[in-house]
Amino acid sequence: MSGWGEDASHMIHRMGASASSSVASVGGDSVQAARLSPSGNYDQHGLAIRERKKKMTGFATLRKKFIRKRRSSKVCDHGRIFRDMISTWSHLEAIALLEEYEALAALKDLHVQAELARPPAATFKQDLSLLYDYKQCSDADLVYQGACFPIHRAILSARCPYFRDLLAGYPGYGARICLDLRTPNLEVQTFSALLRYLYTGDICPHDATFGTNILQRLGEEFGTLNPLEQDLRYLLDTGDYADAALVFTSDSDCQRPDSGCSENLIQRRTKSGEDRTERTLHIPTRIILDESVIPKRYARVLLHAVYLDTVDLSLILRGNGCGNSAGSLGEVQALTHTGRMRPSPLEEAMELYQIGRFLELDILSQGCEDIILDCLTLESLPTVLKWGSQPHGSAWVHRQALHYLREEFQPIASSTILHQLDHAHLVNVLQSHFLQASELEILQAVLKWGEHELVRRMEDREPNLLNHTVHSVTRKGVKKKDLSDIELREILSELLPLVRIDHILPHNSEILTQAIRRGLVSTPPSHMIGDGRDSIHTNAWIRGGKKNGFFVRPRLFMPYYEEIKSLVEEQIVQDTDLVRLQRTRYVADIPDALYMVDEKPRTMGTAGVDVLAAAFPVPDSSTMAAMLKREQKLRQSPSCLRAIDLPLSSRSEINRQVRLRVVREFNLPDAVADILEYFIP
């Protein structure tokens, strides 16, 4: 009665792991709009500056890790050095650099959205809806006014007192039950909507014949309902109406059944029940799991993910009775490899992620991804990066770890964590426009990493004098004069060119001077080879002018961005808008200037696309059409339109981020973005 109305009006929210899948709102807030507005209204920048730290990406897990208070003295020092350089610039030059940073800020918003994109995991409501629609694994039939409705006993018995009592009187498999309801004028369509409501807990907004009033009237006959999640938890905790059991096996012997469950849910949500047939459903099912693949200690975690969409590591069995877990990251392996009696939550989440992938239980896999991200710290970063880059790892986690590395590069560069980073990861972050460090700090980090790598090579070449001790090379100490600059230059040959030497501040840095003297930096910065005038420095930071060849795109280093915004606000005058209208609009870059030609569709016969098609199967035409539709929708999003509208934005870069987001939402490799670019519907 009243419960029906309350339950109907209360929409049960999606829980747990996949809640972070939605990224549609990222970068779309009003503060970002004010900060990135190309209209020239710099009076709003003050508000944007104060609010920026509170609203960066809209993603809670990343926000609490990446938006932290930096050491104020260091930020002030970066700002002071940068202001010393730009203090002699004209107002027009300052605005030009600010527009450069605004275009990068808008691009970063799209980049973050693309990095966070992943396919949405099906919830228990969605899977139960499909279970009702496709009648899979049904074990009884309800007949109402001549219409037959295949149903699942466990679900209706747990959800509705009326059906619980009714089905108890027809215990046989495949029972056919004719209904004679007391509720007057109940049409077949309304009865079908009632059954769907029992399965999903939601009222279909497109069904005008079934609403709260109907539910209240039906409550007199069918009883008071609980929230769907509460009934599913009841089924999970009690094992009532269970028609299957998980059985874990070691090498050869099957153990006793460990966990009762509903085969209906298991079949709908994982691969394990796909080969079941209707003829075998009346036989009690034993789902036998190889414990070397799926350890027994994860049984309760798996069932909670199936029933409730939550991943709770506290449910992992500990100690005796948790099985041998042969071939898995069990307690014996944890003791052997790490000296700990049990795996860490990070290691358990990584193993459960692989189990979720094996079972094709996306809600489990994505829940584990979120746990791994929540465990991400400076100390765990190298482990997460290495795991995420493996074929069995998560590409989504790997992208978030790289984002963490870019955002936290300053503390990482000043710690020993830097030495644990792979060469490929350093190349990746140094190529980014969004690396959060000054170019001087980046140069220091690259040299520090290279010198450590050189010492390691020296240790490999020279055998240790005493086994199981600190290597003799390290013990006796290595001075910089003992290091071969030629070998160091070879180690850093791919990294040093990625340092934007022209943007190193201050220009008279001793670190830069020493690197040039040692022959590590082959091309000195422009101010060392120019005529010494300030215009040389300026042309290395902004586009246009006679010496545009010196221009190097600056990174979106936030202390610099904040400082140039502050300077523009101080310089602003009444006729700023007039000055901006009189200024020549810069061309962003040559490929972008030709975007109208470059964006024309090309045939799939181009060499580049043929190579890609040979590497992996090209998605079918319906998938490609769906991706194109999604791409067009994203192009109309506020963040994308804002980015395109900025004077110095690059359409090619914007389109690239949009396509990457689309293909990741469709769970396809990034290379498909190139096929999507040239696909002809």
XYZ file of C-alpha atoms in Angstrom:
681
model
C 0.000 0.000 0.000
C 1.981 2.966 1.216
C 5.154 1.018 0.573
C 4.265 0.694 -3.092
C 3.950 4.459 -3.449
C 7.132 5.162 -1.512
C 9.063 2.583 -3.461
C 7.704 3.884 -6.724
C 8.730 7.449 -5.955
C 12.147 6.414 -4.693
C 14.453 5.666 -7.594
C 17.187 3.371 -6.394
C 20.478 4.914 -7.433
C 23.163 2.934 -9.132
C 25.738 1.789 -6.591
C 29.375 0.979 -6.325
C 31.937 0.443 -8.962
C 30.537 1.930 -12.105
C 29.350 5.159 -10.558
C 32.558 6.773 -11.775
C 31.948 5.819 -15.386
C 29.908 8.905 -16.095
C 32.125 11.784 -17.174
C 29.659 13.859 -19.086
C 29.824 16.667 -16.588
C 33.587 16.920 -16.503
C 34.844 20.355 -17.381
C 31.386 21.781 -17.880
C 30.952 23.929 -14.792
C 30.368 27.670 -14.771
C 33.700 28.421 -13.149
C 35.578 26.745 -15.961
C 33.397 28.603 -18.439
C 34.295 31.915 -16.830
C 37.964 31.017 -16.720
C 38.131 29.932 -20.335
C 35.761 32.497 -21.855
C 37.228 34.025 -25.031
C 35.114 37.144 -24.725
C 37.823 39.136 -23.012
C 35.867 39.723 -19.800
C 38.852 39.465 -17.483
C 36.844 40.853 -14.554
C 35.631 37.278 -13.978
C 39.125 35.838 -13.730
C 39.399 36.660 -10.019
C 36.442 34.404 -9.221
C 37.783 31.681 -11.477
C 41.181 31.839 -9.778
C 39.641 31.440 -6.332
C 37.371 28.590 -7.393
C 39.715 26.680 -9.690
C 41.147 24.431 -7.006
C 37.663 23.318 -5.998
C 36.452 22.466 -9.501
C 39.018 21.018 -11.850
C 37.758 17.766 -13.322
C 34.545 16.923 -11.527
C 35.866 13.437 -10.702
C 36.024 12.924 -6.938
C 38.712 10.265 -6.796
C 41.116 12.191 -8.970
C 40.193 15.500 -7.395
C 41.190 14.485 -3.896
C 44.543 13.240 -5.191
C 45.500 15.879 -7.729
C 44.044 19.075 -6.285
C 46.073 19.363 -3.123
C 47.763 22.389 -1.636
C 51.249 22.742 -3.011
C 53.979 24.198 -0.870
C 53.132 27.896 -0.900
C 56.756 29.057 -0.831
C 57.598 27.100 -3.984
C 54.496 28.321 -5.832
C 55.303 31.905 -4.886
C 58.870 31.401 -6.081
C 57.683 30.123 -9.480
C 55.291 33.044 -9.755
C 57.964 35.592 -8.831
C 60.443 34.273 -11.396
C 57.795 34.172 -14.101
C 56.576 37.700 -13.270
C 60.129 38.994 -13.503
C 60.233 37.766 -17.079
C 56.841 39.104 -18.206
C 56.969 42.385 -16.263
C 58.515 44.172 -19.255
C 55.981 42.805 -21.749
C 53.350 44.958 -23.322
C 49.695 44.479 -22.467
C 49.099 42.989 -25.912
C 51.874 40.420 -25.435
C 50.543 39.448 -22.000
C 47.071 38.877 -23.432
C 48.573 36.796 -26.256
C 50.258 34.485 -23.740
C 47.073 34.313 -21.654
C 45.135 33.221 -24.736
C 47.750 30.519 -25.314
C 47.195 29.239 -21.794
C 43.400 29.491 -22.094
C 43.456 27.328 -25.221
C 45.587 24.768 -23.372
C 43.256 24.864 -20.359
C 40.243 24.154 -22.570
C 42.132 21.369 -24.308
C 43.077 19.895 -20.920
C 39.405 19.714 -19.957
C 38.729 17.619 -23.073
C 41.869 15.588 -22.445
C 40.758 14.736 -18.895
C 37.342 13.684 -20.188
C 39.002 11.411 -22.753
C 41.331 9.941 -20.101
C 38.398 9.150 -17.795
C 36.249 7.598 -20.515
C 35.398 3.903 -20.243
C 32.362 1.857 -21.253
C 29.556 1.925 -18.684
C 29.186 -1.317 -16.728
C 25.710 -2.848 -16.691
C 23.982 -2.483 -13.314
C 21.886 -5.145 -11.607
C 18.760 -3.185 -12.594
C 19.738 -3.226 -16.255
C 20.588 -6.930 -16.177
C 17.375 -7.828 -14.355
C 15.449 -5.838 -16.953
C 17.133 -7.850 -19.704
C 16.445 -11.043 -17.775
C 12.748 -10.185 -17.859
C 12.777 -9.042 -21.498
C 14.582 -12.094 -22.914
C 13.061 -14.667 -20.504
C 16.405 -16.345 -19.926
C 16.513 -19.172 -17.365
C 12.834 -18.786 -16.488
C 11.470 -21.581 -14.288
C 7.717 -20.898 -14.218
C 5.001 -19.333 -16.392
C 2.280 -16.941 -15.298
C -0.810 -16.844 -17.515
C -2.985 -13.740 -17.299
C -5.908 -13.105 -19.650
C -4.436 -15.538 -22.160
C -0.955 -13.945 -22.164
C 1.986 -16.041 -20.944
C 4.754 -14.432 -18.848
C 7.847 -16.574 -18.180
C 9.189 -15.585 -14.750
C 11.904 -16.419 -12.216
C 10.740 -17.794 -8.878
C 13.560 -16.412 -6.760
C 13.038 -12.830 -7.890
C 9.259 -12.681 -7.589
C 9.243 -14.637 -4.303
C 11.754 -12.263 -2.744
C 10.078 -9.154 -4.104
C 6.350 -9.706 -3.557
C 4.391 -11.451 -0.729
C 1.558 -12.326 -3.126
C 3.802 -14.161 -5.561
C 5.763 -15.754 -2.691
C 2.610 -17.453 -1.439
C 1.363 -18.225 -4.950
C 4.582 -19.876 -6.175
C 4.923 -21.892 -2.965
C 1.790 -23.765 -4.031
C 3.348 -24.717 -7.406
C 6.831 -25.993 -6.532
C 7.554 -27.902 -9.750
C 9.921 -26.638 -12.427
C 8.141 -25.108 -15.399
C 4.823 -24.800 -13.568
C 2.111 -23.026 -15.547
C 0.000 -20.854 -13.240
C -3.218 -19.144 -14.315
C -3.950 -15.930 -12.450
C -7.313 -14.594 -11.360
C -6.663 -11.209 -9.777
C -9.100 -9.286 -7.591
C -7.937 -5.895 -8.832
C -10.560 -4.750 -11.388
C -9.786 -3.566 -14.903
C -6.136 -4.623 -14.807
C -5.021 -4.862 -18.427
C -2.335 -7.182 -19.733
C -0.036 -4.260 -20.502
C -0.370 -2.964 -16.944
C 0.319 -6.432 -15.526
C 3.458 -6.671 -17.667
C 4.572 -3.271 -16.364
C 3.974 -4.549 -12.826
C 6.266 -7.518 -13.421
C 8.942 -5.261 -14.885
C 8.668 -3.051 -11.819
C 9.238 -6.075 -9.592
C 12.385 -6.904 -11.562
C 13.868 -3.408 -11.753
C 12.332 -1.348 -8.941
C 11.759 1.497 -11.413
C 8.677 2.815 -13.146
C 9.138 3.140 -16.889
C 8.788 6.877 -17.649
C 7.454 6.103 -21.144
C 4.538 3.975 -19.865
C 1.596 6.296 -19.195
C -0.638 3.390 -18.089
C 1.523 2.497 -15.078
C 2.268 5.021 -12.363
C 2.213 5.670 -8.643
C -1.584 5.620 -8.439
C -1.735 2.168 -10.040
C 0.953 0.904 -7.663
C -0.968 2.121 -4.633
C -4.108 0.393 -5.872
C -2.222 -2.853 -6.568
C -0.650 -2.736 -3.121
C -3.931 -3.848 -1.556
C -3.649 -7.193 -3.331
C 0.079 -7.699 -3.802
C 1.365 -6.354 -0.470
C 4.030 -3.865 0.534
C 7.313 -3.891 -1.373
C 10.851 -3.305 -0.149
C 13.487 -1.478 -2.193
C 14.988 -3.760 -4.820
C 18.449 -3.571 -3.262
C 17.079 -4.720 0.098
C 15.444 -7.781 -1.458
C 18.581 -8.688 -3.398
C 20.629 -8.402 -0.213
C 18.120 -10.712 1.476
C 18.586 -13.309 -1.266
C 22.353 -13.002 -0.975
C 22.542 -13.193 2.820
C 20.016 -15.976 3.394
C 20.484 -18.154 0.317
C 16.699 -18.581 0.110
C 15.423 -19.726 -3.279
C 18.991 -20.533 -4.337
C 19.110 -22.980 -7.225
C 22.884 -23.099 -7.713
C 26.030 -23.391 -5.640
C 29.612 -22.304 -6.222
C 32.010 -25.211 -5.836
C 35.740 -24.555 -5.749
C 38.164 -27.256 -6.768
C 41.884 -27.598 -6.235
C 43.947 -29.854 -8.473
C 41.414 -32.666 -8.767
C 39.027 -32.965 -5.814
C 35.773 -31.060 -5.685
C 35.043 -29.582 -2.292
C 31.622 -29.153 -0.715
C 29.410 -26.333 -2.019
C 30.630 -23.040 -0.583
C 28.006 -20.442 -1.526
C 24.388 -20.719 -2.563
C 23.271 -18.359 -5.306
C 20.697 -17.734 -7.972
C 21.582 -19.201 -11.327
C 19.357 -16.605 -12.976
C 21.608 -13.770 -11.858
C 24.846 -15.667 -12.455
C 23.763 -16.556 -15.973
C 22.683 -13.017 -16.824
C 25.677 -11.203 -15.334
C 28.657 -13.460 -16.148
C 29.888 -15.939 -18.734
C 29.555 -18.939 -16.435
C 25.930 -19.724 -17.308
C 25.942 -19.087 -21.035
C 26.115 -22.749 -21.972
C 23.199 -23.731 -19.711
C 20.053 -24.901 -21.495
C 16.421 -24.755 -20.503
C 16.324 -28.576 -20.157
C 18.910 -28.547 -17.348
C 17.519 -25.726 -15.253
C 15.343 -28.016 -13.126
C 18.470 -29.887 -11.987
C 20.337 -28.330 -8.998
C 23.351 -26.625 -10.497
C 26.913 -26.898 -9.216
C 29.072 -24.181 -10.748
C 32.564 -25.637 -10.454
C 35.352 -23.059 -10.413
C 39.038 -23.876 -10.792
C 40.637 -22.417 -7.701
C 43.898 -21.831 -9.510
C 42.001 -19.317 -11.638
C 39.383 -18.011 -9.198
C 40.520 -18.437 -5.568
C 37.870 -19.496 -3.084
C 38.636 -16.603 -0.770
C 37.052 -14.228 -3.300
C 33.673 -16.038 -3.382
C 31.755 -13.554 -1.244
C 33.261 -10.608 -3.096
C 32.107 -12.051 -6.418
C 28.572 -12.684 -5.199
C 28.266 -9.202 -3.702
C 29.332 -7.734 -7.035
C 26.731 -9.863 -8.865
C 23.875 -9.087 -6.478
C 24.602 -5.539 -5.300
C 27.079 -3.911 -7.729
C 29.566 -3.351 -4.909
C 33.167 -4.500 -4.515
C 33.990 -4.978 -0.834
C 37.488 -6.295 -0.107
C 36.602 -6.824 3.553
C 34.603 -9.879 2.438
C 37.765 -11.726 1.349
C 38.242 -14.894 3.391
C 41.365 -14.861 5.542
C 43.393 -17.624 7.145
C 42.203 -21.229 7.290
C 39.482 -22.320 4.941
C 40.266 -19.883 2.180
C 41.630 -22.540 -0.140
C 44.988 -23.181 -1.669
C 44.762 -20.423 -4.253
C 47.382 -22.197 -6.296
C 48.745 -20.111 -9.112
C 47.213 -16.933 -7.675
C 48.577 -14.096 -5.624
C 47.898 -16.005 -2.390
C 49.217 -15.465 1.088
C 52.265 -17.688 0.565
C 53.272 -15.719 -2.499
C 52.730 -12.445 -0.678
C 55.016 -13.635 2.116
C 57.651 -14.776 -0.378
C 57.646 -11.650 -2.546
C 56.941 -8.871 -0.068
C 57.615 -10.293 3.385
C 53.956 -9.748 4.357
C 51.578 -12.448 5.562
C 48.803 -11.334 3.213
C 48.488 -9.406 -0.047
C 47.823 -5.689 0.139
C 44.415 -4.279 -0.904
C 46.111 -3.001 -4.044
C 47.330 -6.488 -4.990
C 43.961 -8.047 -4.191
C 42.167 -5.458 -6.318
C 44.536 -6.182 -9.208
C 43.845 -9.915 -8.987
C 40.098 -9.406 -8.680
C 40.207 -7.110 -11.727
C 41.614 -9.968 -13.801
C 38.927 -12.320 -12.463
C 36.283 -9.780 -13.438
C 37.731 -9.597 -16.933
C 37.749 -13.401 -17.171
C 34.098 -13.605 -16.109
C 33.191 -10.566 -18.217
C 31.683 -9.062 -15.060
C 32.325 -5.406 -15.837
C 30.877 -4.127 -12.570
C 33.579 -6.089 -10.714
C 36.391 -4.997 -13.022
C 35.467 -1.316 -12.829
C 34.987 -1.499 -9.074
C 38.511 -2.873 -8.773
C 39.805 -0.104 -11.033
C 38.316 2.448 -8.661
C 39.900 0.718 -5.656
C 43.288 0.679 -7.374
C 42.961 4.366 -8.130
C 42.002 5.046 -4.522
C 45.199 3.235 -3.444
C 47.333 5.336 -5.783
C 50.115 7.168 -3.900
C 53.654 8.256 -4.681
C 54.932 4.949 -3.304
C 52.497 2.753 -5.247
C 52.753 4.713 -8.503
C 55.586 2.639 -10.111
C 53.732 -0.618 -9.332
C 50.448 0.670 -10.742
C 52.118 2.055 -13.870
C 53.895 -1.226 -14.529
C 50.765 -3.306 -13.929
C 48.550 -1.045 -16.020
C 50.889 -1.260 -19.004
C 50.750 -5.083 -19.042
C 48.330 -6.960 -21.323
C 46.498 -8.294 -18.241
C 46.347 -4.819 -16.663
C 43.857 -2.007 -17.055
C 44.423 0.619 -19.727
C 42.031 2.909 -17.832
C 44.080 2.627 -14.622
C 47.243 3.193 -16.640
C 45.858 6.446 -18.020
C 44.895 7.653 -14.547
C 48.337 6.735 -13.197
C 49.997 8.731 -15.966
C 47.706 11.649 -15.152
C 48.763 11.351 -11.506
C 52.408 11.353 -12.599
C 51.878 14.535 -14.624
C 50.056 16.297 -11.798
C 52.451 15.213 -9.027
C 55.674 15.428 -11.000
C 57.303 17.946 -8.647
C 57.239 15.767 -5.474
C 58.042 12.673 -7.533
C 61.080 14.357 -9.093
C 62.448 15.208 -5.657
C 62.084 11.635 -4.337
C 63.602 8.241 -5.116
C 60.322 7.291 -6.827
C 61.739 9.014 -9.914
C 64.406 6.296 -10.253
C 61.717 3.591 -10.433
C 59.975 5.098 -13.453
C 60.374 3.468 -16.837
C 61.861 5.335 -19.774
C 58.582 5.010 -21.696
C 56.599 6.629 -18.881
C 58.991 9.572 -18.754
C 58.722 10.039 -22.504
C 54.937 10.023 -22.215
C 54.725 12.731 -19.540
C 57.464 14.905 -21.072
C 55.505 15.010 -24.315
C 52.470 16.388 -22.489
C 51.456 20.046 -22.518
C 50.004 19.561 -19.028
C 53.036 18.443 -16.994
C 52.938 20.272 -13.665
C 56.533 21.397 -13.196
C 58.732 24.216 -14.424
C 61.093 23.426 -17.277
C 64.038 23.844 -14.911
C 62.574 21.213 -12.580
C 61.941 18.971 -15.579
C 65.549 19.343 -16.744
C 66.793 18.550 -13.225
C 64.584 15.457 -13.053
C 65.740 14.186 -16.444
C 69.409 14.622 -15.516
C 68.841 12.993 -12.129
C 67.070 10.023 -13.687
C 69.757 9.659 -16.375
C 72.618 9.762 -13.871
C 70.932 7.087 -11.736
C 70.427 4.944 -14.834
C 74.100 5.384 -15.724
C 75.175 4.269 -12.221
C 72.929 1.225 -12.565
C 74.618 0.333 -15.840
C 77.991 0.730 -14.189
C 76.876 -1.693 -11.476
C 75.742 -4.188 -14.115
C 79.137 -4.027 -15.798
C 81.102 -4.414 -12.559
C 80.413 -7.495 -10.407
C 79.653 -6.914 -6.747
C 82.591 -7.722 -4.472
C 80.372 -8.972 -1.621
C 77.145 -10.812 -2.326
C 73.907 -9.709 -0.609
C 75.319 -6.282 0.240
C 75.099 -2.807 -1.220
C 76.853 -2.862 -4.579
C 80.498 -1.888 -4.360
C 80.018 0.880 -6.952
C 77.310 2.496 -4.815
C 79.142 1.851 -1.563
C 82.307 3.644 -2.545
C 80.297 6.484 -4.083
C 80.166 7.898 -7.598
C 81.021 11.505 -8.286
C 79.689 13.414 -11.260
C 83.174 13.714 -12.721
C 83.299 9.889 -12.800
C 80.218 9.708 -15.014
C 80.643 9.521 -18.747
C 78.852 12.457 -20.332
C 78.909 10.632 -23.672
C 77.072 7.622 -22.232
C 74.731 9.904 -20.283
C 73.890 11.781 -23.486
C 73.082 8.453 -25.145
C 70.787 7.448 -22.246
C 68.944 10.769 -22.405
C 68.893 11.073 -26.196
C 65.078 10.706 -26.338
C 64.305 12.660 -23.158
C 66.352 15.862 -23.368
C 64.798 17.000 -26.694
C 61.413 16.936 -24.918
C 62.558 19.542 -22.398
C 61.423 22.968 -23.607
C 64.785 24.641 -23.104
C 63.565 28.067 -24.256
C 61.168 28.190 -21.304
C 63.702 27.483 -18.561
C 63.548 30.192 -15.924
C 65.620 31.973 -14.823
C 67.534 32.282 -18.072
C 70.876 32.328 -16.278
C 70.261 28.998 -14.531
C 73.492 27.285 -13.519
C 71.920 23.858 -14.118
C 71.212 24.746 -17.737
C 74.661 26.244 -18.194
C 76.348 23.114 -16.829
C 74.211 20.863 -19.038
C 75.301 22.853 -22.090
C 78.954 22.714 -21.055
C 78.764 18.957 -20.618
C 77.380 18.616 -24.123
C 74.079 17.197 -22.902
C 72.026 20.013 -24.443
C 73.031 20.235 -28.071
C 70.953 23.307 -28.983
C 71.137 26.230 -26.535
C 68.029 28.298 -25.839
C 67.160 31.167 -28.168
C 68.230 33.891 -25.732
C 71.785 32.524 -25.880
C 71.951 32.631 -29.668
C 69.870 35.781 -30.314
C 70.796 39.442 -30.197
C 70.075 39.781 -26.496
C 66.885 41.810 -26.862
C 63.763 41.060 -24.831
C 61.821 40.342 -28.023
C 63.757 37.084 -28.363
C 62.433 35.881 -25.022
C 58.922 36.976 -25.908
C 58.895 35.208 -29.268
C 59.788 31.922 -27.564
C 56.506 32.112 -25.599
C 53.934 33.654 -27.966
C 53.043 33.274 -31.610
C 53.460 35.814 -34.374
C 56.066 38.448 -35.115
C 59.120 38.405 -37.319
C 60.908 35.866 -35.137
C 58.057 33.373 -34.892
C 60.534 30.571 -35.555
C 61.640 30.796 -31.932
C 58.150 29.952 -30.651
C 57.775 26.836 -28.497
C 54.362 26.055 -27.107
C 54.425 26.539 -23.321
C 53.171 23.912 -20.913
C 50.068 24.659 -18.880
C 52.032 25.027 -15.635
C 49.438 26.371 -13.228
C 51.623 28.883 -11.269
C 52.542 30.538 -14.582
C 48.915 30.504 -15.741
C 47.732 32.103 -12.511
C 50.470 34.719 -12.668
C 49.711 35.818 -16.231
C 46.002 36.077 -15.390
C 46.844 38.206 -12.378
C 49.105 40.455 -14.465
C 46.434 40.958 -17.139
C 43.909 41.888 -14.464
C 46.301 44.510 -13.121
C 46.929 45.944 -16.580
C 43.317 45.905 -17.685
C 41.911 49.235 -18.878
C 38.587 50.531 -20.129
C 39.377 50.026 -23.798
C 40.777 46.475 -23.520
C 38.070 45.073 -25.737
C 38.883 47.644 -28.421
C 42.554 46.713 -28.259
C 41.681 43.039 -28.640
C 39.522 43.744 -31.669
C 42.327 45.722 -33.333
C 44.909 42.998 -32.698
C 45.638 40.587 -35.522
C 44.303 37.149 -34.764
C 47.141 34.621 -34.696
C 46.996 31.428 -36.713
C 47.083 28.520 -34.261
C 49.170 26.196 -36.425
C 49.408 25.184 -40.037
C 47.429 21.919 -39.791
C 44.663 23.730 -37.923
C 44.557 26.572 -40.442
C 43.847 23.964 -43.098
C 41.255 22.135 -41.009
C 38.526 22.665 -43.621
C 40.624 20.675 -46.083
C 42.057 18.233 -43.556
C 38.650 17.349 -42.112
C 37.240 16.124 -45.428
C 36.403 12.413 -45.288
C 38.926 10.117 -46.897
C 38.336 6.704 -48.311
C 39.164 3.624 -46.279
C 41.730 2.723 -48.882
C 44.386 5.073 -47.543
C 47.606 3.393 -46.540
C 47.440 4.430 -42.898
C 43.982 3.010 -42.364
C 44.850 -0.219 -44.173
C 47.746 -0.769 -41.790
C 45.454 -0.178 -38.815
C 42.795 -2.491 -40.203
C 45.377 -5.235 -40.551
C 46.318 -4.876 -36.878
C 42.819 -5.434 -35.443
C 39.291 -6.053 -36.769
C 37.532 -2.923 -37.917
C 34.267 -2.379 -35.988
C 31.097 -3.219 -37.907
C 29.116 -0.520 -39.645
C 26.455 -0.265 -36.916
C 29.123 0.299 -34.243
C 30.861 2.885 -36.415
C 27.553 4.667 -36.997
C 26.859 4.706 -33.254
C 30.328 6.119 -32.588
C 29.849 8.838 -35.201
C 26.558 9.781 -33.577
C 28.230 9.961 -30.188
C 31.062 12.057 -31.639
C 28.619 14.565 -33.091
C 26.868 14.847 -29.734
C 30.151 15.473 -27.897
C 31.098 18.158 -30.400
C 28.040 20.111 -29.225
C 28.984 19.866 -25.551
C 29.753 23.161 -23.756
C 33.389 22.229 -23.105
C 34.020 21.361 -26.748
C 32.262 24.447 -28.107
C 34.168 26.629 -25.660
C 37.481 25.133 -26.737
C 36.731 25.602 -30.435
C 35.695 29.204 -29.887
C 39.028 30.242 -28.347
C 41.342 32.125 -30.732
C 44.387 29.861 -30.388
C 42.654 26.496 -30.178
C 43.709 23.715 -32.508
C 40.768 21.909 -34.081
C 42.888 18.880 -34.876
C 43.823 18.461 -31.201
C 40.246 19.028 -30.054
C 38.867 16.517 -32.535
C 41.507 14.002 -31.481
C 40.436 14.170 -27.828
C 36.763 13.839 -28.749
C 37.431 10.740 -30.874
C 39.590 9.170 -28.181
C 36.792 9.634 -25.692
C 34.310 7.996 -28.067
C 36.375 4.895 -28.831
C 37.189 4.411 -25.129
C 33.505 4.629 -24.225
C 32.954 1.846 -26.765
C 35.800 -0.207 -25.226
C 37.899 -0.120 -28.388
C 41.655 0.469 -28.862
C 42.802 4.074 -29.219
C 43.952 3.356 -32.771
C 40.288 3.081 -33.816
C 40.132 6.870 -33.428
C 42.092 7.143 -36.676
C 39.589 4.891 -38.457
C 36.731 6.939 -37.042
C 38.313 10.106 -38.434
C 38.257 8.817 -42.017
C 35.140 6.637 -41.887
C 32.471 7.330 -44.514
C 28.955 6.415 -43.287
